[in-house]
PDB file of C-alpha atoms in Angstrom:
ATOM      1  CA  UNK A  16      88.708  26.984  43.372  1.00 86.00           C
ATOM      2  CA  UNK A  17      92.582  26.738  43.031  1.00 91.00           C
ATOM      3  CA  UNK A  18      94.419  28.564  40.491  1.00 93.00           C
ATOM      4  CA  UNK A  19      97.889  28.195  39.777  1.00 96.00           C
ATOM      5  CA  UNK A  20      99.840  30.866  37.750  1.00 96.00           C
ATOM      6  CA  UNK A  21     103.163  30.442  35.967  1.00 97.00           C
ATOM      7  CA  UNK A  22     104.259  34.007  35.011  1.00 94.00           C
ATOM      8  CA  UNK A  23     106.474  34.849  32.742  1.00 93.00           C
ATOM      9  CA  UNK A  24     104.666  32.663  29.797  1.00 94.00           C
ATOM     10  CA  UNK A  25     108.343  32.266  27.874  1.00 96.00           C
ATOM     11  CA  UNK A  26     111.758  33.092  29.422  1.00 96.00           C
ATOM     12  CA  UNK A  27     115.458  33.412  27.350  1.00 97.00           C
ATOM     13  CA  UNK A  28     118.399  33.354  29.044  1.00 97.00           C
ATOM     14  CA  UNK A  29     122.044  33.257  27.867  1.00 97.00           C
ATOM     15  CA  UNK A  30     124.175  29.572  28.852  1.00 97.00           C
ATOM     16  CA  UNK A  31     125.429  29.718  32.113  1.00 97.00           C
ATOM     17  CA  UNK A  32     123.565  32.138  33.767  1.00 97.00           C
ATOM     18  CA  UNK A  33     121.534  31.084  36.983  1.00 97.00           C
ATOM     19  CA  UNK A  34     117.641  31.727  36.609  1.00 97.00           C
ATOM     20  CA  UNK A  35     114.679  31.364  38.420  1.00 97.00           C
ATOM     21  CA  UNK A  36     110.895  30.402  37.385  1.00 98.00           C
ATOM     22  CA  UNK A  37     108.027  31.527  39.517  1.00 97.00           C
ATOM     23  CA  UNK A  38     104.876  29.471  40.408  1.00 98.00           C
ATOM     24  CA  UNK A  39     101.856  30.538  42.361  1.00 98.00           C
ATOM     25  CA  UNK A  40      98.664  29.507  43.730  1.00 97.00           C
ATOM     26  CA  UNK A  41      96.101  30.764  45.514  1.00 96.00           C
ATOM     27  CA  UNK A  42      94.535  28.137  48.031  1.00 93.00           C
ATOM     28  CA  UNK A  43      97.246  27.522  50.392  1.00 92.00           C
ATOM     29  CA  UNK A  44      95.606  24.462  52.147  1.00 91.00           C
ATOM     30  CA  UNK A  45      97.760  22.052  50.053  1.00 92.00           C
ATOM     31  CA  UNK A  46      99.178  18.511  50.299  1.00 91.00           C
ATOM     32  CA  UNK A  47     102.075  19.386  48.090  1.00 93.00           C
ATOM     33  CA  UNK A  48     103.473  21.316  45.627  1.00 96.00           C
ATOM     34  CA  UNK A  49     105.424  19.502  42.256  1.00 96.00           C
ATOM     35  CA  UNK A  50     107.158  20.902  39.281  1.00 97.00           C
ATOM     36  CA  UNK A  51     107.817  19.212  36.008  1.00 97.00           C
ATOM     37  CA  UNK A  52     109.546  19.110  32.519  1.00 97.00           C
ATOM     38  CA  UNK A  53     108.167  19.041  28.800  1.00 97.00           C
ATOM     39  CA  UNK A  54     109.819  19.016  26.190  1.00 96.00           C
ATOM     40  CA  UNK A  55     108.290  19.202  22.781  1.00 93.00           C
ATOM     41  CA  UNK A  56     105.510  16.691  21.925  1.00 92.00           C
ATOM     42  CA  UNK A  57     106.606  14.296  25.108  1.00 94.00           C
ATOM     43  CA  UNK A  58     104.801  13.673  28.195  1.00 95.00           C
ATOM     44  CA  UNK A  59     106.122  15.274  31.148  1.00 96.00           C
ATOM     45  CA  UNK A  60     109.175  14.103  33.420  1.00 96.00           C
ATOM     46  CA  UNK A  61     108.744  15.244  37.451  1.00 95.00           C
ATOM     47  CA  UNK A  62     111.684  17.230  38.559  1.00 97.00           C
ATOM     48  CA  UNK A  63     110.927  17.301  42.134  1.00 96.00           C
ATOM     49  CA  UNK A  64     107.536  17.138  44.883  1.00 95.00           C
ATOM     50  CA  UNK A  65     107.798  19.676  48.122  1.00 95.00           C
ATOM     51  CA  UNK A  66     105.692  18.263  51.140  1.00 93.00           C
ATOM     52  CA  UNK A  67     103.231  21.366  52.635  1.00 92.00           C
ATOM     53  CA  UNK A  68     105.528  20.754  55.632  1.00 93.00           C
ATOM     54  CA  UNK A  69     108.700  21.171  53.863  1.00 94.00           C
ATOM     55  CA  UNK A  70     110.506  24.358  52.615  1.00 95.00           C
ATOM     56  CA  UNK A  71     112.736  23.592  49.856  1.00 96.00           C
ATOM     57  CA  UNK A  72     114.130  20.638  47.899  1.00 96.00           C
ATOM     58  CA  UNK A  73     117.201  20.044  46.032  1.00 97.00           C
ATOM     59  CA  UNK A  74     118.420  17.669  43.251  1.00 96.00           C
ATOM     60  CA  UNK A  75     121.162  18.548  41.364  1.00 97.00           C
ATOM     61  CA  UNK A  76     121.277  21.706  39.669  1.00 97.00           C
ATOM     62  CA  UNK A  77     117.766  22.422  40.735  1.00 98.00           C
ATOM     63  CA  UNK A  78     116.473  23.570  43.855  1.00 98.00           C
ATOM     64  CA  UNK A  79     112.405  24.700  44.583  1.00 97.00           C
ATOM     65  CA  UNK A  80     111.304  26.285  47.254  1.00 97.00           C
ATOM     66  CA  UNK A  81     107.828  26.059  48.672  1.00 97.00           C
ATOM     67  CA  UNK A  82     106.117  29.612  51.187  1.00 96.00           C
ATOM     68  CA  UNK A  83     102.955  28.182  51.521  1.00 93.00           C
ATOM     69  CA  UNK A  84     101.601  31.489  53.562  1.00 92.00           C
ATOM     70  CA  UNK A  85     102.218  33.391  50.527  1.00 95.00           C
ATOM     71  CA  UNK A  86     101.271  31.511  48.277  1.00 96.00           C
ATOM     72  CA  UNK A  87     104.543  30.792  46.198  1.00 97.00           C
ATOM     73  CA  UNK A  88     107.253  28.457  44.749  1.00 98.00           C
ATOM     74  CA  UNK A  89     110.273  28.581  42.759  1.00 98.00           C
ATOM     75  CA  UNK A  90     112.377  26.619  40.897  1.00 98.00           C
ATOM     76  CA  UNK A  91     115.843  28.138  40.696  1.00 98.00           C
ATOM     77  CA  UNK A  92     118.272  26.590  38.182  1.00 98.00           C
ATOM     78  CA  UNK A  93     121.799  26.957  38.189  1.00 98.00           C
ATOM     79  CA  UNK A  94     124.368  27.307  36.247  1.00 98.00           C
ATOM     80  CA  UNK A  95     122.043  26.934  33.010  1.00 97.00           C
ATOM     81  CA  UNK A  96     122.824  24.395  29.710  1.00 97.00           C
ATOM     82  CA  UNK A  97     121.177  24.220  26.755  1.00 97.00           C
ATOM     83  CA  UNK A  98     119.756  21.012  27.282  1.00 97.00           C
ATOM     84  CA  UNK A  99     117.239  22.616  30.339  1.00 98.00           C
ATOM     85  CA  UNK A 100     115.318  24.289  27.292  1.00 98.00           C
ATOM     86  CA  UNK A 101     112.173  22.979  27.748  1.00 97.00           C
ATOM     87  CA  UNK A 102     108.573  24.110  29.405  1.00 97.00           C
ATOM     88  CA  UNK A 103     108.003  23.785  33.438  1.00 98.00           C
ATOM     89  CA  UNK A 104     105.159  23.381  34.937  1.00 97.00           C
ATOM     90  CA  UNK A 105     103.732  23.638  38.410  1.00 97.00           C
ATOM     91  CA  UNK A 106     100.830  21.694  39.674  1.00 96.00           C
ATOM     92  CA  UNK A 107      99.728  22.002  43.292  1.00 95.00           C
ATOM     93  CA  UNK A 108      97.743  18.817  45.239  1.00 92.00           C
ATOM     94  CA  UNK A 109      94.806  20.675  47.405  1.00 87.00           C
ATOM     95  CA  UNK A 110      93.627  19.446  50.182  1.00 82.00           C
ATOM     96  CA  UNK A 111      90.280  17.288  49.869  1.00 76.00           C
ATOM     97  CA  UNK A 112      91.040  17.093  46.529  1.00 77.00           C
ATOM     98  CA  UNK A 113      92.493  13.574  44.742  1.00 75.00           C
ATOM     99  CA  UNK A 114      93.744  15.697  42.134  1.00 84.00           C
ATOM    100  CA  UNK A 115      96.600  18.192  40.530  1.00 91.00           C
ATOM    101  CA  UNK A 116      96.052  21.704  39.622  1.00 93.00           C
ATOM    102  CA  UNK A 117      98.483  22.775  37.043  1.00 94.00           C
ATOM    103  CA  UNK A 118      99.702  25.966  35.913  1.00 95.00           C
ATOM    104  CA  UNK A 119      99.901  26.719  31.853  1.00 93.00           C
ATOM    105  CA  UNK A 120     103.905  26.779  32.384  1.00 95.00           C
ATOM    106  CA  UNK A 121     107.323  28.750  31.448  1.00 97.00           C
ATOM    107  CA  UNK A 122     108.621  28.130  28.308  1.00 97.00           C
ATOM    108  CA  UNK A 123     112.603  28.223  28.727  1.00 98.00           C
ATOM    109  CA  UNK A 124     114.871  28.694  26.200  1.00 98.00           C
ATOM    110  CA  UNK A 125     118.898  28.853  27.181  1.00 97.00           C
ATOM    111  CA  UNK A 126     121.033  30.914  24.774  1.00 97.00           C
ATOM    112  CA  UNK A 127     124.067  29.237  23.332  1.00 95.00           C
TER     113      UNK A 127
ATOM    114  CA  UNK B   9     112.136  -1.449  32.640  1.00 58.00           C
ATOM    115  CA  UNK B  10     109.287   0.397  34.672  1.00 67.00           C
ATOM    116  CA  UNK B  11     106.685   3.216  33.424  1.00 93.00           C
ATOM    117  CA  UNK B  12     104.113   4.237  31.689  1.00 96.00           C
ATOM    118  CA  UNK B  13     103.394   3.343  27.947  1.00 96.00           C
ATOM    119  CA  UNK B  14     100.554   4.730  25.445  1.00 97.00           C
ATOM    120  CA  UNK B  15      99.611   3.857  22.412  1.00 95.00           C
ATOM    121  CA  UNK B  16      99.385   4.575  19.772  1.00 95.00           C
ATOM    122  CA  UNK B  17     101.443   7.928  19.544  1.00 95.00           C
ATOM    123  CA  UNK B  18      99.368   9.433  16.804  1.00 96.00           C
ATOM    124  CA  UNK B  19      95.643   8.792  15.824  1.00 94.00           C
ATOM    125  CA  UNK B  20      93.567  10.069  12.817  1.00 92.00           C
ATOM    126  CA  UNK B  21      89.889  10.001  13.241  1.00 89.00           C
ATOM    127  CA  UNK B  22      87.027  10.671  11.213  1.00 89.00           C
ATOM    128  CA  UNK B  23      84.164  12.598  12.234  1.00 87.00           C
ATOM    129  CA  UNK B  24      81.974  10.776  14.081  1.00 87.00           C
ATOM    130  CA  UNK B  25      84.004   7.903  14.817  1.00 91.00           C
ATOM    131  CA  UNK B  26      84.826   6.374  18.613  1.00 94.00           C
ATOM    132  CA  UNK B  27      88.154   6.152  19.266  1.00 95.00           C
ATOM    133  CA  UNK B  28      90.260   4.437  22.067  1.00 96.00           C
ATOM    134  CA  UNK B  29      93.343   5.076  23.643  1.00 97.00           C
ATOM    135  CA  UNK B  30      95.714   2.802  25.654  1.00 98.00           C
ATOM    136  CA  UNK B  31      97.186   3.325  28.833  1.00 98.00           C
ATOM    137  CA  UNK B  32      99.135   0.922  30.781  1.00 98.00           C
ATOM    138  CA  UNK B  33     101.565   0.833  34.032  1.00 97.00           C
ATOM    139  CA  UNK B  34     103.803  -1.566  35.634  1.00 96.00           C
ATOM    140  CA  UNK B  35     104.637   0.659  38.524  1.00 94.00           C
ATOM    141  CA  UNK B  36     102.272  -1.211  40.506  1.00 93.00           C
ATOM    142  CA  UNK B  37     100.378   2.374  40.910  1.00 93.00           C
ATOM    143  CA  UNK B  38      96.783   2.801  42.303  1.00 92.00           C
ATOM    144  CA  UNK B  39      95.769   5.831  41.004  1.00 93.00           C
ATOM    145  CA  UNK B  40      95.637   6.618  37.174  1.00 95.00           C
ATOM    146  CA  UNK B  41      94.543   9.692  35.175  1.00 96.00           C
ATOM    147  CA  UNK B  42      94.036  10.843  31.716  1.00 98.00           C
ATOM    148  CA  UNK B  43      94.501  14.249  30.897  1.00 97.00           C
ATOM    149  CA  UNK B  44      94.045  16.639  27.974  1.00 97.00           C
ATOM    150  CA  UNK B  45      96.580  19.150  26.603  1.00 96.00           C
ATOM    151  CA  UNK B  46      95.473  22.368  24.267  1.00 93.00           C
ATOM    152  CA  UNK B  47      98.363  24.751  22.841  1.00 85.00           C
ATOM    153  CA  UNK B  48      98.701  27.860  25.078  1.00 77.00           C
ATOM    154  CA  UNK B  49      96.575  26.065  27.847  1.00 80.00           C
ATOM    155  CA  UNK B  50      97.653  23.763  31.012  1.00 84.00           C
ATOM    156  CA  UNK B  51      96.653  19.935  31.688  1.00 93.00           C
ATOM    157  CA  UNK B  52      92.818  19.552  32.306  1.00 94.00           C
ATOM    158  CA  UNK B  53      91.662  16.513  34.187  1.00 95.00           C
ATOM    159  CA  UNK B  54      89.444  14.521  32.087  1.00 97.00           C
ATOM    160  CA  UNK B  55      88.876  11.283  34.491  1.00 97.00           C
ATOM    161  CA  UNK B  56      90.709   9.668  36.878  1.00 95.00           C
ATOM    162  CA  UNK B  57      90.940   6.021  39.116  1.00 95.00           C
ATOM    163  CA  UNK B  58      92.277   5.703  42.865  1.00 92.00           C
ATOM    164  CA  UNK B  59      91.412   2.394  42.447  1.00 92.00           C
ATOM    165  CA  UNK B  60      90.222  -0.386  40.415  1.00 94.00           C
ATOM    166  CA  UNK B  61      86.668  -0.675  39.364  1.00 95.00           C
ATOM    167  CA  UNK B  62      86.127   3.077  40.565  1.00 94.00           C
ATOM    168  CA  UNK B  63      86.663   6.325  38.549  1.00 96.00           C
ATOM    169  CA  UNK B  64      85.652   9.955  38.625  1.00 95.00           C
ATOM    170  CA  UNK B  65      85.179  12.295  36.154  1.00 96.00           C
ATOM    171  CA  UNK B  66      87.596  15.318  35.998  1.00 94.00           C
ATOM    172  CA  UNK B  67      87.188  19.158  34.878  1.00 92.00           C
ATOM    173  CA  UNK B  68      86.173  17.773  31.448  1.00 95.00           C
ATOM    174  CA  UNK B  69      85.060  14.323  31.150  1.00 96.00           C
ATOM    175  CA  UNK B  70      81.792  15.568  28.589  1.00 96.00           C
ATOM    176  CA  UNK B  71      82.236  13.137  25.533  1.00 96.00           C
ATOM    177  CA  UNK B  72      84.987  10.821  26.815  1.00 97.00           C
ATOM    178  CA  UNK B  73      84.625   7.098  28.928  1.00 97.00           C
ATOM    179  CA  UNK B  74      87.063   5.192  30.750  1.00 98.00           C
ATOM    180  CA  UNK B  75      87.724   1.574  32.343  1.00 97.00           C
ATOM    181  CA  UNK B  76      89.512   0.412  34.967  1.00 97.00           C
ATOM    182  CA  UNK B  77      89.132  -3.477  34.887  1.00 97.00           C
ATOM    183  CA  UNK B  78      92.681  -4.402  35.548  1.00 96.00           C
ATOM    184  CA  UNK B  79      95.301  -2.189  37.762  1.00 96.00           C
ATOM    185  CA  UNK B  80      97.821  -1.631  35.076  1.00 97.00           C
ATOM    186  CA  UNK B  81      95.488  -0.783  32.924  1.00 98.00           C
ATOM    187  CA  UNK B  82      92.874   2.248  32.211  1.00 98.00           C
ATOM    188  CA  UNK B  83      91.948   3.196  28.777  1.00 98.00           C
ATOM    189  CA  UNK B  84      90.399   6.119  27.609  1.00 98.00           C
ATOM    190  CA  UNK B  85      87.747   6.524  24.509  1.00 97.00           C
ATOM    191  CA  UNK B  86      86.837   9.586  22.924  1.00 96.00           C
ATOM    192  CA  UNK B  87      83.592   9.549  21.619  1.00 94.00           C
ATOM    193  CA  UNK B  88      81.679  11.058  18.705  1.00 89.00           C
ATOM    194  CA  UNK B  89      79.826  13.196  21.437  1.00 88.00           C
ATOM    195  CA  UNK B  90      83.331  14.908  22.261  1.00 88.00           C
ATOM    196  CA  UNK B  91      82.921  18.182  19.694  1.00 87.00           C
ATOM    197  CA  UNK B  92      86.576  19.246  19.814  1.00 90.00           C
ATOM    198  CA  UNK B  93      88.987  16.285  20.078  1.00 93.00           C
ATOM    199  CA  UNK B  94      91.841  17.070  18.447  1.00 94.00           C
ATOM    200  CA  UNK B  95      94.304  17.035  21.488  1.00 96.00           C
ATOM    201  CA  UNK B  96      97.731  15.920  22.926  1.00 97.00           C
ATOM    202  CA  UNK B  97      96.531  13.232  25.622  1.00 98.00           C
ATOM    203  CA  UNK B  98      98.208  12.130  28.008  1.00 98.00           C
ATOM    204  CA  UNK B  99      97.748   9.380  30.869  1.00 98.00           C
ATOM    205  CA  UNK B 100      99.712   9.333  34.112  1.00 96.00           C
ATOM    206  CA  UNK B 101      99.775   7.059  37.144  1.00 95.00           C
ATOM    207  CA  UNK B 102     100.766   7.731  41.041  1.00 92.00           C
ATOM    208  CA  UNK B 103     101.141   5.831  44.248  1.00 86.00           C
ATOM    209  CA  UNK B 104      99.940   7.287  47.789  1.00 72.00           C
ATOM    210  CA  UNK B 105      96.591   7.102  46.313  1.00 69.00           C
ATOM    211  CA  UNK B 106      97.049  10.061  44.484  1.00 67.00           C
ATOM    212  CA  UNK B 107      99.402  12.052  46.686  1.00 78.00           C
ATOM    213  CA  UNK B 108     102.434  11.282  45.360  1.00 83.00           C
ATOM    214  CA  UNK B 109     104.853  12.119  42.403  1.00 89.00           C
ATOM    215  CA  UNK B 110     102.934  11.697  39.108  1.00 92.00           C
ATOM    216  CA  UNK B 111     104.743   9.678  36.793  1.00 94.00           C
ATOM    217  CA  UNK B 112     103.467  10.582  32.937  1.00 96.00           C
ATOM    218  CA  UNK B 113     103.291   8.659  29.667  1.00 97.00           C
ATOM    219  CA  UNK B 114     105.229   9.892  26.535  1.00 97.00           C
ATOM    220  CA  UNK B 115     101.707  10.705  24.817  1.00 97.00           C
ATOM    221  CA  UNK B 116      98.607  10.833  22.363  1.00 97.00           C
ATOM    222  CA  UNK B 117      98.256  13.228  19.937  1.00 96.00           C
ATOM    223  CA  UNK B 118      94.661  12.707  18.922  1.00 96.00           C
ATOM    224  CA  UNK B 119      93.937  14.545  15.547  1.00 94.00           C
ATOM    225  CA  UNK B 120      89.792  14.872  13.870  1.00 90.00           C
ATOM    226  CA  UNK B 121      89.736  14.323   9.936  1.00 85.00           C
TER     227      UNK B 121
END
């Protein structure tokens, strides 16, 4: 059965500062890997989707990696604002499965 | 505009009681799913549709029921046999029969009297 684990739970960092949120998982027979945005009592808004056959993608100010092998992704943000305060989450699309698995999320809060 | 609209954003319900929540897409999306959100826990699959006329159950489907009669549509009812209901729900929708980018509603919160 796939888990995926977001770790740390809850993350402060001061304005500006470049950061990086860690997802992992540990079936690596997946379709793709996808990372999104909550913010308080909202639905969530997808930030970007990594194909099993791709390494990284960019948009913006956010890039994620994918290392399939290992079992890992990241979501590196730079240059942090306020405004990215907010929970990400991962969720990872297994193989032979027509569903997402989704980690419990970072909670990120970016110090004035 | 295009996405993904639930109503209504909050719901009281008594014990007991049947409720329904709405769901519906214009993104011209096969696959739909409802999920359920606890404090301090991730999304858990309750059911979901590749296509219309066909659904599965999810993780935890126990107490709930879903349609899909219509594409852009796929409403979800929690039923007096769910014991714990009081939940954030939300509904999402994807293309690539389920292998693509999944596009969320702004939200249920679903609260037991």
């Amino acid at each position: 059965k796939q888990e995926v684990t977001q770790i740390p739970a809850a993350l402060s960092v001061p304005e500006g500062e470049n950061l990086v949120l860690n997802c992992s998982f540990t079936d690596s027979a997946i379709y793709n890997l996808q990372w999104f945005r909550q913010d308080p009592g909202k639905g969530l808004t997808s930030l970007l989707l990594i194909q099993s056959s791709q390494r990284e993608q960019t948009s913006g100010r956010l890039n994620a990696s994918l290392d399939k092998s290992s079992g890992r992704s990241t979501l590196y943000i730079a240059a942090s604002q306020p405004g990215d305060s907010a929970t990400y989450l991962c969720a990872v699309d297994q193989f032979g499965n027509e569903k997402l698995t989704f980690g419990t999320g970072t909670r990120l809060t970016i110090i004035p | 505009d295009g996405g993904i609209t639930q109503s209504p954003k909050y719901l009281f319900r008594k014990e007991g009681q049947n409720v329904t929540l709405s769901c519906e897409q214009n993104l011209n999306h096969d696959a739909m799913y409802w999920y359920r959100q606890d404090p301090g826990q991730g999304l858990r699959l309750i059911y979901y549709s590749q296509i219309v006329n066909d659904f599965q159950k999810g993780d935890i489907a126990e107490g709930y029921s879903v349609s899909r009669e219509k594409k852009e549509s796929f409403p979800l009812t929690v039923t007096s046999a769910q014991k714990n209901p009081t939940a954030f729900y939300l509904c999402a929708s994807s293309s690539d029969r389920g292998h693509g980018t999944q596009y969320f509603g702004p939200g249920t919160r679903l609260t037991v009297l």
